[in-house]
Amino acid sequence: SVLYNTLISGYGNMGKIDEALELFQEMKKNQCSPNAVTCNIVMHILNRAGRYTEASALFAEMKDDYGFVPNTRTYNTIINGYLKAGKSSEALQMFEEMQKGGCSRDTITYNTMIMGLCKAGKVNDAYGIFATMEHQGCSPDVYTYNSIFYGLLKVHRLAEALTLFEVMKTKGCSPDHITYSTLINGFCIAGNADQALQFLGDLKASGHVPDLVTYSTLINGLCKVGRMDVAYKLYEDVLEQKFVPNLITMNTLLNGFGKDGQFDRARQLFAELKDMGISPDVVSYNALICAAGKVGNTDAAFQLLEEMQCAGCSPDVVTYSHLIELLSNSDKAGQAWDLFTQMEKRGCHPDLVSYNILLAGLVKASRLDDACYLMEEAKRKGLTPDLITYSTLISGFGTVGKVDEAYRLFLEMKEMGWTPD
RNA sequence: CCUUUGAUUGUGCGG
């Protein structure tokens, strides 16, 4: 069993899900039966593949059919799956259930809950759990603090993060390079790049070594606030040191130049990354298409669409969104709609964001009735219009003086449970 | 033999 478990786990770590699951099936047929650890491993693999439903089915199976008693790790794994699937209430239910069933929680259980809630934007709930863990005999560790930082900074609660950072150090928990990356990213997304740069200094001063993720994070933050010169200097630092930039580093910088209106510079980086032996992915192409759009170069954008397909890289919903927006911005709403229809035919299903983009294009072209029709179509497809959908339409009707229509939509929006911002 | 944390691409209005 141990041998099988090791193999299954190994395949899982290599991303070879099917092989791992096949071994699991083989194991069931052989005289060597799966044990509780096997189930934990397989559940974990299913979670990593985003197959949460199958993971929870296995959880039920292991209890009901195999008669295994779930242990702390089992619960930690299943709780993580529920959280990743966006099912916080089910996760919380398991969190309660394990306690009642006599299975003790550990720091990882708390960390898993805290991180999951933070990712879902529920920092306050996460904080509540954080506040109780100590009394339950589980001391917060660096994972706990890093997760709370992530959650607080995601919603721009900078001051609280800084306070907690001091508390963490006072309590003798040393920040690690992930703590610093989290802080750097958080301050960057809140627009405070100087504080972020300060953290890079602190990190080095405290004897840690920034890694490629730290640098990429900071480069991204500097790009986002338009400080391309500093971002590029940092990239040069990366090169000067022993680091080899990866695809994410290059995409980050490429996107930064593109957003800054430097299409040629973006192209140059695209060439550089290929020279480095890195294969551009859909993110690289999308960023470059966006850059072409930014400077109004529609031809280049569509050439890139061709180019990526020739290179074996399939356009995705983001690719089409960029192109649709680009067409809308050049007063070609009709062509934008055609492309929208085509993307569907090419097997790329529009999501709410792509609907919102085309809708904005129609509104811009004063085609308000068509825009309303499009919203209805989105509903028919099972998509729920959001605050942006409604705001787009409302402002469109407002602009042309159709206040009554705007008001009708405003009421509908509230009926749908949206709170006007 | 198994579980938890950090970086890259798309959407509205106003400022």
Short mmCIF file of C-alpha atoms (C1' of nucleotides) in Angstrom, two decimals:
data_model
loop_
_atom_site.label_atom_id
_atom_site.label_comp_id
_atom_site.label_asym_id
_atom_site.label_seq_id
_atom_site.Cartn_x
_atom_site.Cartn_y
_atom_site.Cartn_z
CA SER A 1 0.00 0.00 0.00
CA VAL A 2 2.77 2.38 0.88
CA LEU A 3 4.33 1.75 -2.50
CA TYR A 4 1.07 2.43 -4.30
CA ASN A 5 0.47 5.54 -2.23
CA THR A 6 3.89 6.88 -3.04
CA LEU A 7 3.38 6.25 -6.72
CA ILE A 8 -0.09 7.77 -6.79
CA SER A 9 1.14 10.81 -4.96
CA GLY A 10 4.11 11.10 -7.29
CA TYR A 11 1.91 11.04 -10.37
CA GLY A 12 -0.32 13.62 -8.73
CA ASN A 13 2.59 15.95 -8.12
CA MET A 14 3.64 15.61 -11.72
CA GLY A 15 0.14 16.60 -12.77
CA LYS A 16 -0.54 13.16 -14.23
CA ILE A 17 -4.02 12.89 -12.84
CA ASP A 18 -5.28 10.11 -15.06
CA GLU A 19 -2.32 7.88 -14.33
CA ALA A 20 -2.78 8.48 -10.62
CA LEU A 21 -6.46 7.63 -10.73
CA GLU A 22 -5.78 4.56 -12.82
CA LEU A 23 -3.36 3.29 -10.20
CA PHE A 24 -6.01 3.90 -7.58
CA GLN A 25 -8.48 1.75 -9.55
CA GLU A 26 -5.85 -0.93 -10.07
CA MET A 27 -5.17 -0.95 -6.38
CA LYS A 28 -8.83 -1.57 -5.60
CA LYS A 29 -8.84 -4.64 -7.86
CA ASN A 30 -5.65 -6.10 -6.46
CA GLN A 31 -5.16 -7.72 -3.13
CA CYS A 32 -3.48 -4.55 -2.01
CA SER A 33 -6.36 -2.44 -0.82
CA PRO A 34 -6.37 1.30 -0.40
CA ASN A 35 -6.11 2.66 3.10
CA ALA A 36 -7.08 5.99 4.63
CA VAL A 37 -3.85 7.59 3.44
CA THR A 38 -4.64 6.53 -0.13
CA CYS A 39 -7.97 8.29 0.09
CA ASN A 40 -6.34 11.42 1.45
CA ILE A 41 -3.87 11.42 -1.40
CA VAL A 42 -6.50 10.89 -4.06
CA MET A 43 -8.76 13.55 -2.58
CA HIS A 44 -5.87 15.96 -2.63
CA ILE A 45 -5.11 15.18 -6.26
CA LEU A 46 -8.75 15.69 -7.21
CA ASN A 47 -8.74 19.05 -5.43
CA ARG A 48 -5.66 20.14 -7.30
CA ALA A 49 -7.37 19.29 -10.56
CA GLY A 50 -10.38 21.35 -9.54
CA ARG A 51 -12.50 18.17 -9.34
CA TYR A 52 -14.00 19.00 -5.99
CA THR A 53 -17.23 17.12 -6.47
CA GLU A 54 -15.34 13.88 -7.00
CA ALA A 55 -13.21 14.62 -3.95
CA SER A 56 -16.23 14.98 -1.72
CA ALA A 57 -17.77 11.88 -3.27
CA LEU A 58 -14.62 9.99 -2.33
CA PHE A 59 -14.84 11.40 1.17
CA ALA A 60 -18.33 9.96 1.53
CA GLU A 61 -17.22 6.70 -0.03
CA MET A 62 -14.31 6.31 2.31
CA LYS A 63 -16.57 6.67 5.32
CA ASP A 64 -19.56 4.69 4.08
CA ASP A 65 -18.06 1.97 1.89
CA TYR A 66 -14.58 1.47 3.25
CA GLY A 67 -15.40 2.27 6.83
CA PHE A 68 -12.32 4.42 7.25
CA VAL A 69 -12.44 7.02 9.97
CA PRO A 70 -11.44 10.40 8.57
CA ASN A 71 -8.48 11.88 10.40
CA THR A 72 -7.31 15.45 10.75
CA ARG A 73 -5.55 15.42 7.41
CA THR A 74 -8.63 14.02 5.72
CA TYR A 75 -10.71 16.86 7.06
CA ASN A 76 -8.07 19.42 6.20
CA THR A 77 -8.04 18.18 2.63
CA ILE A 78 -11.79 18.11 2.21
CA ILE A 79 -12.19 21.53 3.83
CA ASN A 80 -9.63 22.91 1.41
CA GLY A 81 -11.56 21.43 -1.50
CA TYR A 82 -14.81 22.99 -0.43
CA LEU A 83 -13.16 26.36 -0.01
CA LYS A 84 -11.49 26.20 -3.40
CA ALA A 85 -14.85 25.30 -4.91
CA GLY A 86 -16.29 28.45 -3.35
CA LYS A 87 -18.41 26.51 -0.87
CA SER A 88 -17.52 28.23 2.39
CA SER A 89 -20.59 27.05 4.22
CA GLU A 90 -19.88 23.40 3.49
CA ALA A 91 -16.30 23.94 4.58
CA LEU A 92 -17.47 25.46 7.82
CA GLN A 93 -19.82 22.54 8.31
CA MET A 94 -16.89 20.11 8.03
CA PHE A 95 -14.89 22.32 10.34
CA GLU A 96 -17.65 21.90 12.95
CA GLU A 97 -18.25 18.24 12.17
CA MET A 98 -14.67 17.19 12.81
CA GLN A 99 -14.70 18.73 16.25
CA LYS A 100 -17.97 16.99 17.16
CA GLY A 101 -16.76 13.70 15.72
CA GLY A 102 -13.77 13.73 18.03
CA CYS A 103 -11.24 14.51 15.37
CA SER A 104 -9.00 17.25 16.63
CA ARG A 105 -8.16 20.30 14.60
CA ASP A 106 -4.60 21.39 14.14
CA THR A 107 -2.96 24.62 13.02
CA ILE A 108 -3.26 23.50 9.40
CA THR A 109 -7.02 23.12 9.79
CA TYR A 110 -7.22 26.71 10.95
CA ASN A 111 -4.81 27.92 8.31
CA THR A 112 -6.83 26.21 5.60
CA MET A 113 -10.06 27.82 6.77
CA ILE A 114 -8.42 31.20 7.15
CA MET A 115 -6.84 31.21 3.72
CA GLY A 116 -9.99 29.96 2.04
CA LEU A 117 -12.09 32.66 3.62
CA CYS A 118 -9.52 35.31 2.77
CA LYS A 119 -9.51 34.25 -0.88
CA ALA A 120 -13.28 34.57 -0.86
CA GLY A 121 -12.91 38.11 0.45
CA LYS A 122 -14.31 37.18 3.87
CA VAL A 123 -11.47 38.55 5.98
CA ASN A 124 -13.68 39.29 8.92
CA ASP A 125 -14.80 35.69 9.14
CA ALA A 126 -11.20 34.60 8.77
CA TYR A 127 -10.22 36.96 11.53
CA GLY A 128 -12.90 35.46 13.78
CA ILE A 129 -11.41 32.01 13.32
CA PHE A 130 -7.92 33.37 13.79
CA ALA A 131 -9.01 34.87 17.12
CA THR A 132 -10.20 31.51 18.45
CA MET A 133 -7.40 29.21 17.36
CA GLU A 134 -5.02 30.12 20.15
CA HIS A 135 -7.52 29.12 22.87
CA GLN A 136 -8.08 25.83 21.09
CA GLY A 137 -4.44 25.03 21.51
CA CYS A 138 -3.38 25.82 17.98
CA SER A 139 -0.78 28.53 17.75
CA PRO A 140 -0.77 30.69 14.65
CA ASP A 141 2.32 30.19 12.52
CA VAL A 142 3.81 32.00 9.57
CA TYR A 143 1.19 30.49 7.24
CA THR A 144 -1.57 31.88 9.43
CA TYR A 145 -0.17 35.37 9.44
CA ASN A 146 0.62 35.33 5.76
CA SER A 147 -2.95 34.32 4.98
CA ILE A 148 -4.43 37.09 7.12
CA PHE A 149 -2.10 39.60 5.47
CA TYR A 150 -3.29 38.37 2.10
CA GLY A 151 -6.92 38.81 3.13
CA LEU A 152 -6.51 42.23 4.70
CA LEU A 153 -4.46 43.61 1.85
CA LYS A 154 -6.81 42.28 -0.77
CA VAL A 155 -9.39 44.72 0.57
CA HIS A 156 -6.79 47.43 1.14
CA ARG A 157 -6.75 47.30 4.93
CA LEU A 158 -3.13 48.36 5.05
CA ALA A 159 -2.96 49.78 8.54
CA GLU A 160 -4.35 46.63 10.13
CA ALA A 161 -1.88 44.53 8.19
CA LEU A 162 0.99 46.63 9.45
CA THR A 163 -0.23 46.37 13.03
CA LEU A 164 -0.52 42.63 12.75
CA PHE A 165 2.94 42.47 11.21
CA GLU A 166 4.29 43.99 14.42
CA VAL A 167 2.22 41.61 16.56
CA MET A 168 3.57 38.68 14.60
CA LYS A 169 7.15 39.70 15.23
CA THR A 170 6.48 40.45 18.90
CA LYS A 171 5.07 36.97 19.32
CA GLY A 172 8.28 35.54 17.97
CA CYS A 173 6.95 34.43 14.61
CA SER A 174 9.52 35.37 11.97
CA PRO A 175 8.31 36.69 8.65
CA ASP A 176 9.59 34.74 5.67
CA HIS A 177 10.02 35.66 2.02
CA ILE A 178 6.38 34.80 1.38
CA THR A 179 5.32 37.26 4.07
CA TYR A 180 7.28 39.93 2.29
CA SER A 181 5.93 39.06 -1.13
CA THR A 182 2.41 39.16 0.23
CA LEU A 183 3.01 42.55 1.80
CA ILE A 184 4.70 43.85 -1.31
CA ASN A 185 1.84 42.73 -3.52
CA GLY A 186 -0.77 44.07 -1.15
CA PHE A 187 0.77 47.50 -0.91
CA CYS A 188 1.25 47.59 -4.65
CA ILE A 189 -2.38 46.81 -5.41
CA ALA A 190 -3.36 49.52 -2.98
CA GLY A 191 -1.17 51.87 -5.00
CA ASN A 192 1.54 52.28 -2.41
CA ALA A 193 4.60 51.18 -4.37
CA ASP A 194 7.03 53.11 -2.21
CA GLN A 195 6.06 51.20 0.89
CA ALA A 196 6.39 48.03 -1.18
CA LEU A 197 9.91 48.95 -2.22
CA GLN A 198 10.62 49.60 1.45
CA PHE A 199 9.61 46.03 2.21
CA LEU A 200 12.14 44.75 -0.30
CA GLY A 201 14.78 46.61 1.70
CA ASP A 202 13.45 45.17 4.99
CA LEU A 203 13.48 41.71 3.53
CA LYS A 204 17.12 41.98 2.55
CA ALA A 205 18.03 43.66 5.85
CA SER A 206 16.46 40.82 7.81
CA GLY A 207 18.73 38.37 6.08
CA HIS A 208 16.26 36.93 3.62
CA VAL A 209 16.88 36.53 -0.05
CA PRO A 210 14.23 37.79 -2.46
CA ASP A 211 13.28 35.14 -4.96
CA LEU A 212 11.90 35.44 -8.47
CA VAL A 213 8.34 35.69 -7.21
CA THR A 214 9.28 38.60 -4.95
CA TYR A 215 10.83 40.42 -7.89
CA SER A 216 7.95 39.66 -10.24
CA THR A 217 5.49 40.87 -7.65
CA LEU A 218 7.30 44.14 -7.28
CA ILE A 219 7.76 44.55 -11.01
CA ASN A 220 4.04 44.04 -11.42
CA GLY A 221 3.24 46.60 -8.76
CA LEU A 222 5.52 49.17 -10.33
CA CYS A 223 3.98 48.53 -13.75
CA LYS A 224 0.50 48.98 -12.30
CA VAL A 225 1.35 52.44 -10.99
CA GLY A 226 3.00 53.35 -14.28
CA ARG A 227 6.56 53.42 -13.03
CA MET A 228 7.96 51.48 -15.94
CA ASP A 229 11.46 52.88 -15.52
CA VAL A 230 11.81 51.48 -12.01
CA ALA A 231 10.13 48.25 -13.05
CA TYR A 232 12.64 47.78 -15.83
CA LYS A 233 15.55 48.53 -13.49
CA LEU A 234 14.31 45.82 -11.21
CA TYR A 235 14.14 43.45 -14.15
CA GLU A 236 17.78 44.29 -14.88
CA ASP A 237 18.59 43.53 -11.25
CA VAL A 238 16.99 40.15 -11.73
CA LEU A 239 19.19 39.50 -14.75
CA GLU A 240 22.32 40.70 -12.97
CA GLN A 241 21.75 38.25 -10.19
CA LYS A 242 21.60 34.54 -10.67
CA PHE A 243 17.89 34.61 -11.48
CA VAL A 244 16.48 33.48 -14.75
CA PRO A 245 13.21 35.31 -15.47
CA ASN A 246 10.32 33.00 -16.14
CA LEU A 247 7.23 33.34 -18.29
CA ILE A 248 5.33 35.19 -15.58
CA THR A 249 8.12 37.73 -15.09
CA MET A 250 8.24 38.39 -18.81
CA ASN A 251 4.47 38.55 -19.23
CA THR A 252 4.26 40.99 -16.35
CA LEU A 253 6.74 43.35 -17.90
CA LEU A 254 5.37 42.91 -21.40
CA ASN A 255 1.90 43.77 -20.15
CA GLY A 256 3.28 46.75 -18.28
CA PHE A 257 4.82 48.24 -21.40
CA GLY A 258 1.69 47.52 -23.38
CA LYS A 259 -0.57 49.22 -20.87
CA ASP A 260 1.81 52.16 -20.86
CA GLY A 261 1.24 52.55 -24.59
CA GLN A 262 4.66 51.20 -25.53
CA PHE A 263 3.63 48.59 -28.04
CA ASP A 264 7.07 48.37 -29.63
CA ARG A 265 8.72 47.79 -26.31
CA ALA A 266 6.17 45.07 -25.57
CA ARG A 267 6.92 43.43 -28.89
CA GLN A 268 10.60 43.59 -28.12
CA LEU A 269 10.08 41.77 -24.83
CA PHE A 270 8.00 39.21 -26.64
CA ALA A 271 10.95 38.57 -28.95
CA GLU A 272 13.31 38.46 -25.98
CA LEU A 273 11.32 35.87 -24.14
CA LYS A 274 11.33 33.66 -27.19
CA ASP A 275 15.10 34.12 -27.47
CA MET A 276 15.41 32.99 -23.89
CA GLY A 277 13.80 29.75 -24.92
CA ILE A 278 10.52 30.49 -23.19
CA SER A 279 7.34 29.66 -25.09
CA PRO A 280 4.81 32.47 -25.01
CA ASP A 281 1.43 31.41 -23.69
CA VAL A 282 -2.08 32.74 -24.13
CA VAL A 283 -1.39 35.39 -21.48
CA SER A 284 1.58 36.70 -23.48
CA TYR A 285 -0.46 36.94 -26.66
CA ASN A 286 -3.42 38.50 -24.91
CA ALA A 287 -1.24 41.15 -23.30
CA LEU A 288 0.31 41.90 -26.66
CA ILE A 289 -3.07 42.10 -28.38
CA CYS A 290 -4.17 44.49 -25.67
CA ALA A 291 -1.03 46.55 -26.30
CA ALA A 292 -1.84 46.74 -29.99
CA GLY A 293 -5.34 47.85 -29.13
CA LYS A 294 -4.05 50.46 -26.76
CA VAL A 295 -2.27 52.22 -29.61
CA GLY A 296 -5.21 51.67 -31.95
CA ASN A 297 -3.39 49.16 -34.13
CA THR A 298 -6.26 46.89 -35.08
CA ASP A 299 -4.35 45.21 -37.86
CA ALA A 300 -1.53 44.17 -35.58
CA ALA A 301 -4.03 42.84 -33.06
CA PHE A 302 -5.67 40.59 -35.63
CA GLN A 303 -2.31 39.55 -37.04
CA LEU A 304 -1.40 38.42 -33.56
CA LEU A 305 -4.59 36.39 -33.41
CA GLU A 306 -3.43 34.57 -36.54
CA GLU A 307 0.09 34.27 -35.26
CA MET A 308 -0.91 32.69 -31.99
CA GLN A 309 -3.03 30.10 -33.72
CA CYS A 310 -0.17 29.24 -36.07
CA ALA A 311 2.01 28.82 -33.01
CA GLY A 312 -0.48 26.34 -31.59
CA CYS A 313 -1.80 28.63 -28.91
CA SER A 314 -5.60 28.71 -28.77
CA PRO A 315 -7.28 32.05 -28.23
CA ASP A 316 -9.44 32.12 -25.14
CA VAL A 317 -12.30 34.25 -23.89
CA VAL A 318 -9.85 36.97 -22.85
CA THR A 319 -8.33 37.11 -26.35
CA TYR A 320 -11.72 37.64 -27.90
CA SER A 321 -12.68 40.16 -25.25
CA HIS A 322 -9.70 42.31 -26.14
CA LEU A 323 -10.54 42.16 -29.81
CA ILE A 324 -14.20 42.90 -29.24
CA GLU A 325 -13.33 45.89 -27.12
CA LEU A 326 -10.84 47.08 -29.69
CA LEU A 327 -13.47 46.94 -32.44
CA SER A 328 -15.98 48.72 -30.22
CA ASN A 329 -13.51 51.47 -29.51
CA SER A 330 -12.97 52.05 -33.20
CA ASP A 331 -16.70 52.44 -33.80
CA LYS A 332 -17.11 48.98 -35.22
CA ALA A 333 -19.77 47.63 -32.91
CA GLY A 334 -21.25 45.57 -35.72
CA GLN A 335 -17.98 43.76 -36.32
CA ALA A 336 -17.57 43.38 -32.59
CA TRP A 337 -20.88 41.58 -32.40
CA ASP A 338 -19.96 39.38 -35.36
CA LEU A 339 -16.78 38.35 -33.63
CA PHE A 340 -18.72 37.67 -30.45
CA THR A 341 -20.96 35.31 -32.39
CA GLN A 342 -17.96 33.69 -34.02
CA MET A 343 -16.10 33.04 -30.80
CA GLU A 344 -19.04 30.99 -29.66
CA LYS A 345 -18.95 28.98 -32.88
CA ARG A 346 -15.25 28.39 -32.36
CA GLY A 347 -16.06 26.77 -29.06
CA CYS A 348 -15.11 29.65 -26.84
CA HIS A 349 -18.07 30.45 -24.62
CA PRO A 350 -18.62 34.09 -23.72
CA ASP A 351 -18.76 34.79 -20.02
CA LEU A 352 -20.31 37.73 -18.22
CA VAL A 353 -17.24 39.91 -18.74
CA SER A 354 -17.35 39.43 -22.51
CA TYR A 355 -21.05 40.24 -22.49
CA ASN A 356 -20.33 43.39 -20.52
CA ILE A 357 -17.66 44.41 -22.99
CA LEU A 358 -19.85 44.00 -26.04
CA LEU A 359 -22.71 45.65 -24.20
CA ALA A 360 -20.53 48.69 -23.52
CA GLY A 361 -19.63 48.74 -27.20
CA LEU A 362 -23.30 48.77 -28.21
CA VAL A 363 -24.06 51.47 -25.67
CA LYS A 364 -21.20 53.53 -27.04
CA ALA A 365 -22.69 53.15 -30.52
CA SER A 366 -26.05 54.31 -29.09
CA ARG A 367 -27.55 50.90 -29.84
CA LEU A 368 -29.37 50.71 -26.54
CA ASP A 369 -32.11 48.37 -27.67
CA ASP A 370 -29.52 45.92 -28.93
CA ALA A 371 -27.70 46.25 -25.63
CA CYS A 372 -30.89 45.37 -23.74
CA TYR A 373 -31.44 42.44 -26.04
CA LEU A 374 -27.91 41.26 -25.30
CA MET A 375 -28.50 41.38 -21.58
CA GLU A 376 -31.57 39.23 -22.01
CA GLU A 377 -29.54 36.80 -24.07
CA ALA A 378 -26.98 36.59 -21.28
CA LYS A 379 -29.76 35.79 -18.83
CA ARG A 380 -31.11 33.08 -21.11
CA LYS A 381 -27.66 31.52 -21.08
CA GLY A 382 -27.83 31.33 -17.32
CA LEU A 383 -25.54 34.26 -16.66
CA THR A 384 -26.52 36.74 -13.98
CA PRO A 385 -26.00 40.38 -14.95
CA ASP A 386 -23.90 42.17 -12.35
CA LEU A 387 -23.39 45.72 -11.16
CA ILE A 388 -21.26 46.52 -14.19
CA THR A 389 -23.88 45.21 -16.62
CA TYR A 390 -26.54 47.40 -15.09
CA SER A 391 -24.30 50.44 -14.68
CA THR A 392 -23.33 50.24 -18.34
CA LEU A 393 -26.94 50.23 -19.46
CA ILE A 394 -28.10 52.80 -16.93
CA SER A 395 -25.41 55.27 -17.90
CA GLY A 396 -26.20 54.65 -21.57
CA PHE A 397 -29.86 55.47 -21.10
CA GLY A 398 -28.96 58.41 -18.89
CA THR A 399 -26.67 59.86 -21.52
CA VAL A 400 -29.40 59.94 -24.15
CA GLY A 401 -31.91 61.36 -21.70
CA LYS A 402 -34.05 58.23 -21.33
CA VAL A 403 -34.24 58.61 -17.59
CA ASP A 404 -37.33 56.44 -17.23
CA GLU A 405 -35.59 53.47 -18.83
CA ALA A 406 -32.54 54.09 -16.70
CA TYR A 407 -34.70 54.13 -13.60
CA ARG A 408 -36.48 50.93 -14.61
CA LEU A 409 -33.11 49.20 -14.87
CA PHE A 410 -32.02 50.66 -11.57
CA LEU A 411 -35.05 49.12 -9.89
CA GLU A 412 -34.48 45.80 -11.63
CA MET A 413 -30.89 45.85 -10.48
CA LYS A 414 -31.94 46.32 -6.88
CA GLU A 415 -34.56 43.61 -7.20
CA MET A 416 -31.79 41.30 -8.31
CA GLY A 417 -30.07 41.96 -5.03
CA TRP A 418 -27.40 44.40 -6.19
CA THR A 419 -26.50 47.35 -4.05
CA PRO A 420 -25.76 50.50 -6.03
CA ASP A 421 -22.22 51.73 -5.47
"C1'" C B 1 3.34 7.41 1.92
"C1'" C B 2 -1.06 12.21 2.49
"C1'" U B 3 -3.13 18.23 4.16
"C1'" U B 4 -2.45 24.96 4.55
"C1'" U B 5 0.44 30.79 2.45
"C1'" G B 6 3.04 34.96 -2.30
"C1'" A B 7 3.75 37.07 -8.71
"C1'" U B 8 1.33 37.74 -15.05
"C1'" U B 9 -3.83 38.99 -19.53
"C1'" G B 10 -10.29 41.13 -20.49
"C1'" U B 11 -15.60 44.77 -18.61
"C1'" G B 12 -19.17 50.32 -16.69
"C1'" C B 13 -19.82 55.56 -14.65
"C1'" G B 14 -17.72 59.57 -12.04
"C1'" G B 15 -13.34 61.94 -10.03
#
